[in-house]
XYZ file of C-alpha atoms in Angstrom:
484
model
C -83.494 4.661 115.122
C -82.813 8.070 113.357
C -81.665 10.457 115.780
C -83.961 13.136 115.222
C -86.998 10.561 115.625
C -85.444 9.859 118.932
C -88.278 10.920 121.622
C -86.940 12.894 123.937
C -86.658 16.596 125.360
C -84.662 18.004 122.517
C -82.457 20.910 122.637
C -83.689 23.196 119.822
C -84.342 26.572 121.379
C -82.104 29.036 120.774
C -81.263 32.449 121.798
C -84.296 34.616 120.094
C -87.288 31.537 121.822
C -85.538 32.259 125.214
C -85.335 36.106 125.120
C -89.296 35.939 124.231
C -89.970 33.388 127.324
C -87.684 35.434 129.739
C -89.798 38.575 129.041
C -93.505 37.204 128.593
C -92.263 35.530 132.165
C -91.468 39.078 133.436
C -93.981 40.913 132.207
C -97.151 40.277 133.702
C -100.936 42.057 134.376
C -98.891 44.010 137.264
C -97.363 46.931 135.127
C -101.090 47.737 133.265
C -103.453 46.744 136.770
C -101.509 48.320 139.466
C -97.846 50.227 139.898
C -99.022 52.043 142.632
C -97.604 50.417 145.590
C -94.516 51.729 144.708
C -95.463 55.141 144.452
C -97.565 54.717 147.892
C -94.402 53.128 149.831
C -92.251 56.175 148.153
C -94.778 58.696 150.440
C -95.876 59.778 146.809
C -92.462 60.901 146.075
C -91.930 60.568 141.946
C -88.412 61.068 142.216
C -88.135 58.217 144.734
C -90.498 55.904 143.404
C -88.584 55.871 139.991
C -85.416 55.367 141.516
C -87.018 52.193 143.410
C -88.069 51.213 140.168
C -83.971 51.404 138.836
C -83.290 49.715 142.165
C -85.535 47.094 141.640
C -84.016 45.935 137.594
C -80.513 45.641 139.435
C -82.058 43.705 141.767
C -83.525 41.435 139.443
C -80.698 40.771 137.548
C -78.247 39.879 140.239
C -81.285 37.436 141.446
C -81.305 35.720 137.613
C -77.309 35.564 137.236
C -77.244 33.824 140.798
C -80.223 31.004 138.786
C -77.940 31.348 135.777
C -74.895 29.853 136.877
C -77.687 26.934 138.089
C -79.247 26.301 134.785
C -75.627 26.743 132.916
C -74.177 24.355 135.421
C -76.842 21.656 135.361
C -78.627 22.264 131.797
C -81.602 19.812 132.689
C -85.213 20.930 132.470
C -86.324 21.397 136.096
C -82.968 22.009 137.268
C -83.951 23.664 140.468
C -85.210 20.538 141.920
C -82.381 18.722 140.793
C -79.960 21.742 142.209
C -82.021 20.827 145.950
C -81.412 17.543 145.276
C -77.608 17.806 144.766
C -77.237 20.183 147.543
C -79.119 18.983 150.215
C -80.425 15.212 149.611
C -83.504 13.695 148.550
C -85.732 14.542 151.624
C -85.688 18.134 150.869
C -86.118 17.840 147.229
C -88.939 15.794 147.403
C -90.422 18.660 149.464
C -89.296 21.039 147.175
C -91.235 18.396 144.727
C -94.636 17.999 147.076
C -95.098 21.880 147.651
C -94.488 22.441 143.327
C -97.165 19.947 142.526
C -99.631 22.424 144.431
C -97.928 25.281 143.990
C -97.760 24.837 140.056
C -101.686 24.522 139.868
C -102.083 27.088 142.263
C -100.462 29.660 140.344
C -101.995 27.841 136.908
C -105.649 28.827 138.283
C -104.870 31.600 139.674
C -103.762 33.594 135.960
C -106.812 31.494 134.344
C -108.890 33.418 136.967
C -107.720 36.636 136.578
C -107.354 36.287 132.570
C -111.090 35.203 132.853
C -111.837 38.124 134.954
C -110.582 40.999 132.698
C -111.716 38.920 129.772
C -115.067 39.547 130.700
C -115.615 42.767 132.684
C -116.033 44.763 129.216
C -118.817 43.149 128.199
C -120.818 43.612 131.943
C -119.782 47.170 131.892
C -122.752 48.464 133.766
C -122.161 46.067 136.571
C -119.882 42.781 138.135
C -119.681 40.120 136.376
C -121.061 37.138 137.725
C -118.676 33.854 139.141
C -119.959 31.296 137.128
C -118.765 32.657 133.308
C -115.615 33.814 134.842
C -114.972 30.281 135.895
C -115.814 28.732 133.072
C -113.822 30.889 131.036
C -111.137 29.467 133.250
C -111.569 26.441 132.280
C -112.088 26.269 128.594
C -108.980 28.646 128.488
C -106.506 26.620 131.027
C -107.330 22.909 128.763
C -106.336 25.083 125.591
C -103.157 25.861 126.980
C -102.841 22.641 128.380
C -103.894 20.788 124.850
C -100.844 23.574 123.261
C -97.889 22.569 125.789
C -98.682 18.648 124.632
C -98.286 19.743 121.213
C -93.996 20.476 122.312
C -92.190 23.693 122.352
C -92.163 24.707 119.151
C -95.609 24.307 118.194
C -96.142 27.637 121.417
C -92.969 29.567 119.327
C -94.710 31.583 117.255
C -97.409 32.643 119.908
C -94.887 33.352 122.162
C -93.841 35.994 119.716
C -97.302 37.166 119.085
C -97.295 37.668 122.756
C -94.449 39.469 123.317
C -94.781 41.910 120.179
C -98.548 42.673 121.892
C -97.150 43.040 124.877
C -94.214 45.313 124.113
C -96.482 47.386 122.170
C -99.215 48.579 124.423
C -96.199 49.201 126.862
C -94.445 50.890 123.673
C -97.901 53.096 123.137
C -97.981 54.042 126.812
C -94.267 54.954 127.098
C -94.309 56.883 123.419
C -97.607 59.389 124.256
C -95.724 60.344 127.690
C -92.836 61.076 126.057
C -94.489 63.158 123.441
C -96.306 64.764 126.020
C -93.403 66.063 127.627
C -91.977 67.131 124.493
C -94.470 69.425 124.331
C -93.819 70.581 127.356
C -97.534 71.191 129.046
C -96.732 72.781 131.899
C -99.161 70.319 134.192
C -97.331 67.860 132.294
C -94.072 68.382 132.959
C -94.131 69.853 136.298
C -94.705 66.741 138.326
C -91.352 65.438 137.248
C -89.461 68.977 137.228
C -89.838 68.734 140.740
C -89.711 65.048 141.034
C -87.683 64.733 144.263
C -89.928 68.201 146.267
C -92.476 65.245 148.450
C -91.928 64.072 151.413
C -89.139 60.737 151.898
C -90.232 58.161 153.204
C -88.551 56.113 156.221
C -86.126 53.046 155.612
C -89.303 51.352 156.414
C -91.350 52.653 153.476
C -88.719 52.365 151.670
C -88.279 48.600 151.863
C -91.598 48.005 151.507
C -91.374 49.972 147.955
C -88.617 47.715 146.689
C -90.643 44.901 147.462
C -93.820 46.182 145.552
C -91.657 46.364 142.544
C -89.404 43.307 143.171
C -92.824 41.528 142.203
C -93.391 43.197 138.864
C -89.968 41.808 138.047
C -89.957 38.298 139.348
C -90.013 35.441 137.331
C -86.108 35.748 135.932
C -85.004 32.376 136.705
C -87.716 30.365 134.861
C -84.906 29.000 131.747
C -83.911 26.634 134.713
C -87.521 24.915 133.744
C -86.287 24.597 130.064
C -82.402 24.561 130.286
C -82.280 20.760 128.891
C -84.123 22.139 125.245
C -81.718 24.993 124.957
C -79.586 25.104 122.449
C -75.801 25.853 124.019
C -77.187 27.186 127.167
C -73.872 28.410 128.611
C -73.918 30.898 125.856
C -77.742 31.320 125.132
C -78.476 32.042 129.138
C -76.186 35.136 129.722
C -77.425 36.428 126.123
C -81.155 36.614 127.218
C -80.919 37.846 130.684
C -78.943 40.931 129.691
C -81.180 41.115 126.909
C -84.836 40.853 128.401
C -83.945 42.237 131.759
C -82.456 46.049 130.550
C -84.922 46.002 127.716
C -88.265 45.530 130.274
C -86.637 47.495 132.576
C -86.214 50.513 130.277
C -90.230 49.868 129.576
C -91.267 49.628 133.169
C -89.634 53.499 133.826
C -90.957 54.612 130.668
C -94.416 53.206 131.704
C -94.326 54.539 135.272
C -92.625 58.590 133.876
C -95.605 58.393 131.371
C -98.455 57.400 134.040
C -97.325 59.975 136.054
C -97.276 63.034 133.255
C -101.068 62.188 133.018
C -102.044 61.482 136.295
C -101.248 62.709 139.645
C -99.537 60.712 142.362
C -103.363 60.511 144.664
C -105.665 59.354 141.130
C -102.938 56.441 140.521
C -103.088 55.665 144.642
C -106.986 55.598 143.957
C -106.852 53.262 140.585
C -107.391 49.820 140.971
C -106.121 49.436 137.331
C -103.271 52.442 136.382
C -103.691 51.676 132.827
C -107.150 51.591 132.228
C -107.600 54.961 133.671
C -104.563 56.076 131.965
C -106.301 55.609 128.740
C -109.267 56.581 129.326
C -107.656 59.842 130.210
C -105.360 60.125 126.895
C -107.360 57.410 124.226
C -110.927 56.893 125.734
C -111.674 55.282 122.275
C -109.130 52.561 122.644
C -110.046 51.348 126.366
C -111.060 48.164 125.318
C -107.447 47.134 124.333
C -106.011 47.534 127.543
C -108.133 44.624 129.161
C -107.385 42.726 126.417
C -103.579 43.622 126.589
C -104.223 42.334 130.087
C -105.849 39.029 129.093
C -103.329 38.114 126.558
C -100.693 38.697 128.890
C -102.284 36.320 131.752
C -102.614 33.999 128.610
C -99.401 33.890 127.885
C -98.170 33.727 130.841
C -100.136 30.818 131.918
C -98.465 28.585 128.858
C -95.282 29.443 130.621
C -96.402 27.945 133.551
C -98.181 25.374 132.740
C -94.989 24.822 130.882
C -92.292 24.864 133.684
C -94.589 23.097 136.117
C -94.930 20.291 133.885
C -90.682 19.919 133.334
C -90.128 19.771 137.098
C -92.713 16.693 137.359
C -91.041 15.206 134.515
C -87.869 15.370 136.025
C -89.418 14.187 139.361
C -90.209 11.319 137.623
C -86.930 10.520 135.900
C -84.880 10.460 139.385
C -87.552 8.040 140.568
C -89.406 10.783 143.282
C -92.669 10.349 141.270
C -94.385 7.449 139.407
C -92.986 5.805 136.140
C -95.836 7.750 134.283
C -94.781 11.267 135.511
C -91.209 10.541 133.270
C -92.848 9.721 130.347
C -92.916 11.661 126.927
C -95.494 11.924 124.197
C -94.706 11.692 120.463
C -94.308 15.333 120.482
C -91.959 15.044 122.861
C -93.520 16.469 125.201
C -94.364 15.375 128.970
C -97.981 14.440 128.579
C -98.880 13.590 132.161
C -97.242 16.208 134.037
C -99.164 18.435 132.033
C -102.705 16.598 132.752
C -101.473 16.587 135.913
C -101.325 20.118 136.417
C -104.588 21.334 134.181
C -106.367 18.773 136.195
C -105.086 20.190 139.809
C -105.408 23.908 138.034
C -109.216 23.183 136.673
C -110.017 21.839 140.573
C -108.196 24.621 142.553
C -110.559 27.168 139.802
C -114.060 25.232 140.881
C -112.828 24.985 144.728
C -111.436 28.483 145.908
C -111.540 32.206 145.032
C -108.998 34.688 143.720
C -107.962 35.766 146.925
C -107.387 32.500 148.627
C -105.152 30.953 146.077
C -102.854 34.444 145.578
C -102.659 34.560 149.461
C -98.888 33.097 150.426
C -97.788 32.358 147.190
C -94.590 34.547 147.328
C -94.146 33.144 151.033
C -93.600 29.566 149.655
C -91.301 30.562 146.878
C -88.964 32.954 149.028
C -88.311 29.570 150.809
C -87.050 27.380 147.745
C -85.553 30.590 146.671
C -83.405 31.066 149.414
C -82.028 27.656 149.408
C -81.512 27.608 146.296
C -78.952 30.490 147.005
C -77.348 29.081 149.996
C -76.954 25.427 147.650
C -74.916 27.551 145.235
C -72.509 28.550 148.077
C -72.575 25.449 149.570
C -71.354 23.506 146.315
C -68.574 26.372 145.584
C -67.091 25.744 149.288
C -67.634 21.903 148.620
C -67.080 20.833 144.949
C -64.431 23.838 144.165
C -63.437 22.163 140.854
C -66.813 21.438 139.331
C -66.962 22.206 135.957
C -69.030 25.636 135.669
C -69.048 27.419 132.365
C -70.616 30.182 134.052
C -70.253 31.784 137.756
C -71.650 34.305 139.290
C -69.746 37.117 141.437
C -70.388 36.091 145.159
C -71.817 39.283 146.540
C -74.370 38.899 144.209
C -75.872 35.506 145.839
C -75.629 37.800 149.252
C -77.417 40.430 148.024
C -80.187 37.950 146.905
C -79.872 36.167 150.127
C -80.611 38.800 152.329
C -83.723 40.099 149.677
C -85.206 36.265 150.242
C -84.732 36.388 154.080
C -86.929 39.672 154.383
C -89.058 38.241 152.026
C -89.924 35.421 154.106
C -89.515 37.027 157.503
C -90.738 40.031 157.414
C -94.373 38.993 156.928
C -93.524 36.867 160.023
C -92.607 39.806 161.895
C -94.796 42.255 160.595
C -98.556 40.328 160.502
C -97.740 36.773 162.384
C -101.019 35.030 161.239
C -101.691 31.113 161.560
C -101.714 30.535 158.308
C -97.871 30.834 158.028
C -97.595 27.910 160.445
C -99.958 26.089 157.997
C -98.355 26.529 155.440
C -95.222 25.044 157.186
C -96.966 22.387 158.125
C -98.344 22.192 154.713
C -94.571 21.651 153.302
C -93.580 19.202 156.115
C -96.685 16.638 155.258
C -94.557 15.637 151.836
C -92.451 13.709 154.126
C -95.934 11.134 154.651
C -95.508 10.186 151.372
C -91.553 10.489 150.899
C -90.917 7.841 153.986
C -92.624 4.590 152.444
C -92.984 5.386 149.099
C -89.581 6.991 148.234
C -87.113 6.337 151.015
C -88.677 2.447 151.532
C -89.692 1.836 148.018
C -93.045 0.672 148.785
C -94.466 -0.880 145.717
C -98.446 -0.722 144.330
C -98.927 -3.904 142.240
C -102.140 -1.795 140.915
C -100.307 1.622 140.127
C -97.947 -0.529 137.747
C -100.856 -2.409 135.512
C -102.426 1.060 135.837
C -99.298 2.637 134.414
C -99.149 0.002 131.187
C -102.956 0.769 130.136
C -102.212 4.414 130.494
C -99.310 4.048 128.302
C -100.810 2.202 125.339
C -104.245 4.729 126.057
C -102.383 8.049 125.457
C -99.543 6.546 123.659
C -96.418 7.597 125.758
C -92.939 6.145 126.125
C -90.202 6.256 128.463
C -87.542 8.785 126.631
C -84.821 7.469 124.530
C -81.174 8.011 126.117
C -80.164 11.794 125.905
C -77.017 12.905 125.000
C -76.493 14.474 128.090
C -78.254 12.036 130.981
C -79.011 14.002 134.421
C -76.618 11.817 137.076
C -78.188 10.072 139.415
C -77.434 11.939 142.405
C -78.415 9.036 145.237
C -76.129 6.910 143.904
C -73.052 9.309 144.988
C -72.093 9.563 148.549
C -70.463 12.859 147.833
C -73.885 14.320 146.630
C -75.368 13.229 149.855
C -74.222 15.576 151.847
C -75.662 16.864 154.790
């Protein structure tokens, strides 16, 4: 067979694909809906709130070169299950596995929901808009994104583009008129930041509580680990886009925030539910429209992206034999059909099911928790594989600083509101071991699932992948890897 007919996941993104990804990752509805819990943590100090903003870049990018010495080390799609796997057996990554395959959908139906919601809001302008459009706006939009990723990579490059030019350019438009507006040099424009640092400072308290508002707004750095096996030279092309997207939405987000705040005081963006809808309403009341829009292209894009990493972890589930046969299959677009189904089919029942709130509530809780083992895996394999080949590694007091950022994520709403639900959602994570006992650890074997899994793949014509160039090991075969 030719080689280029070969179906697989082929590497053939390069450096300018994963610089738009990174940032359309980054850059979510948060900057336009709501950069105010910064400002409220900061006690309504600009000068402090700007400087959390600064604080909170260099946070993200020690976070992302602590994932990209993970995704240069193990270039697979899905590496991050693979890295659990490595470090700390099958058991846990299969859990790591279980809570994704909710987690994924969650998140899916979540950004359909809130893409629906600001979708529609400008044309009930006189009063809420009812549940039932906004869910089925949901809908139609999460199976178009779902019918795009099974189209392959490159067939979502050019409106990844699209998306990032829109993106960068309502931020660009927001940034720009405060800038000229201080030019000027209005006096009720400029006198908010001429005495920036005048407010009261907040406590250490506050002050934590700030970082983590705007830690949020720039999560989301580590997702080339989803795509590191269709990379082109990712030990090169990784470094390149993180200090690429990172300084460049960074420099956006503090343009963003110093222009909100030359138009608006610190108490009318603490009473906004949306920062940049009543930021132009203020400065371009004739162009309010595009800022919901902004917003709904954003969530759009956005929700390819994770439709798209959700799907690789599955498929990679499936090729180190934690999920069925099916689940490591490829389409011949090379791309993993049934993962995807998988996940708009989860996605469309988690929209019908549950509300808004429900499905954002703990979200952040369950990734701290992969997060931070992630981190302690990468010391763990530097004290116990010292020679493993890394093309890339990051400066130890780096993982640290990301260490102790996770462990106040996840304890500090412990501490600080101890509800029930946390205990659920432990329990919740624990329950994947129900299915990883006989299925996975015994092998337990359904005569039904495997006719089941031949119709299926002469219905929606899939194949098990050709042999890559560059197979992911087999870690249960390797006592070494078994660790712990």
């Amino acid at each position: 067979m030719d080689r280029e007919k070969k179906i697989r996941l082929k590497r053939e993104l390069g450096y300018f694909w994963c610089t738009n990804f990174l940032i359309i990752n980054i850059i979510g509805a948060g900057i336009f809906v709501s950069p105010k819990g910064v400002l409220k943590y900061s006690s309504m100090n600009v000068g402090i709130s700007l400087c959390v903003w600064a604080a909170c870049a260099l946070l993200s990018m020690t976070s992302t070169l602590c994932t990209a010495e993970i995704g240069i080390t193990f270039p697979y799609s899905g590496t991050h299950y693979y890295f659990i796997k490595r470090c700390f057996g099958p058991s846990l990554a299969f859990l790591r596995l279980w809570t994704s395959l909710f987690l994924g959908p969650g998140l899916v139906a979540t950004q359909a929901l809130l893409l629906a919601e600001y979708g529609i809001d400008p044309f009930y302008s006189s009063c809420s808009a009812p549940n039932l459009p906004k869910k089925c706006l949901a809908l139609a939009v999460l199976w178009i994104v779902g019918i795009l990723n099974c189209r392959g990579v490159k067939e979502l490059s050019w409106l990844q583009t699209m998306s990032t030019v829109l993106k960068i350019s309502i931020l660009s438009i927001i940034s720009l008129s405060g800038v000229v507006m201080l030019v000027r040099g209005k006096k009720k424009n400029v006198e908010r930041l001429q005495h920036a640092f005048d407010g009261e400072l907040p406590d250490v308290s506050q002050i934590t509580e700030a970082i983590f508002q705007g830690y949020f707004a720039f999560s989301g750095g580590g997702c080339f680990t989803c795509i590191a096996g269709e990379l082109k030279k990712p030990s090169r092309t990784i470094p390149k886009c993180i200090f690429t997207a990172i300084p460049l939405v960074t420099v956006v987000y503090l343009l963003a925030n110093i222009s909100y705040l030359t138009v608006l005081t610190p108490r009318e963006i603490l009473s906004s539910d949306a920062v940049a809808i009543t930021w132009t309403d203020r400065i371009l009341p004739h162009l309010t429209w595009i800022v919901p829009f902004a917003i709904s292209a954003s969530l759009f894009s956005n929700l390819i992206i994770t439709v798209l990493e959700s799907s690789r972890v599955t498929y990679l589930a499936g090729q180190q034999g934690q999920l069925p046969l099916l689940c490591g299959t490829l389409n011949v677009h090379s791309s993993p059909l049934i993962p995807v189904l998988l996940n708009v089919i989860l996605g469309s029942l988690a929209i019908v099911a549950t509300s808004l709130i429900e499905l954002i509530n703990y979200l952040y809780f369950v990734v701290s928790i992969w997060t931070l083992f992630s981190m302690v895996g990468i010391l763990k394999l530097r004290y116990q594989e010292p020679n493993l080949h890394r093309p890339y590694k990051v400066f130890l007091p780096f993982t640290f600083i990301t260490i102790a950022l996770t462990l106040c994520l996840v304890l500090i709403p412990l501490v600080k509101s101890p509800k029930m639900h946390y205990i659920y959602v432990i329990l919740f994570i624990l329950s994947g071991l129900l299915f990883y006992i006989p299925l996975v650890h015994f092998k337990l074997k359904l005569v039904w699932f495997e006719k089941l899994t031949c119709y299926l793949q002469l219905l929606l014509n899939i194949c098990i992948p050709d042999e890559s160039d560059e197979q992911v090991p087999d870690v249960e075969t390797s006592k070494k890897d078994m660790a712990f």
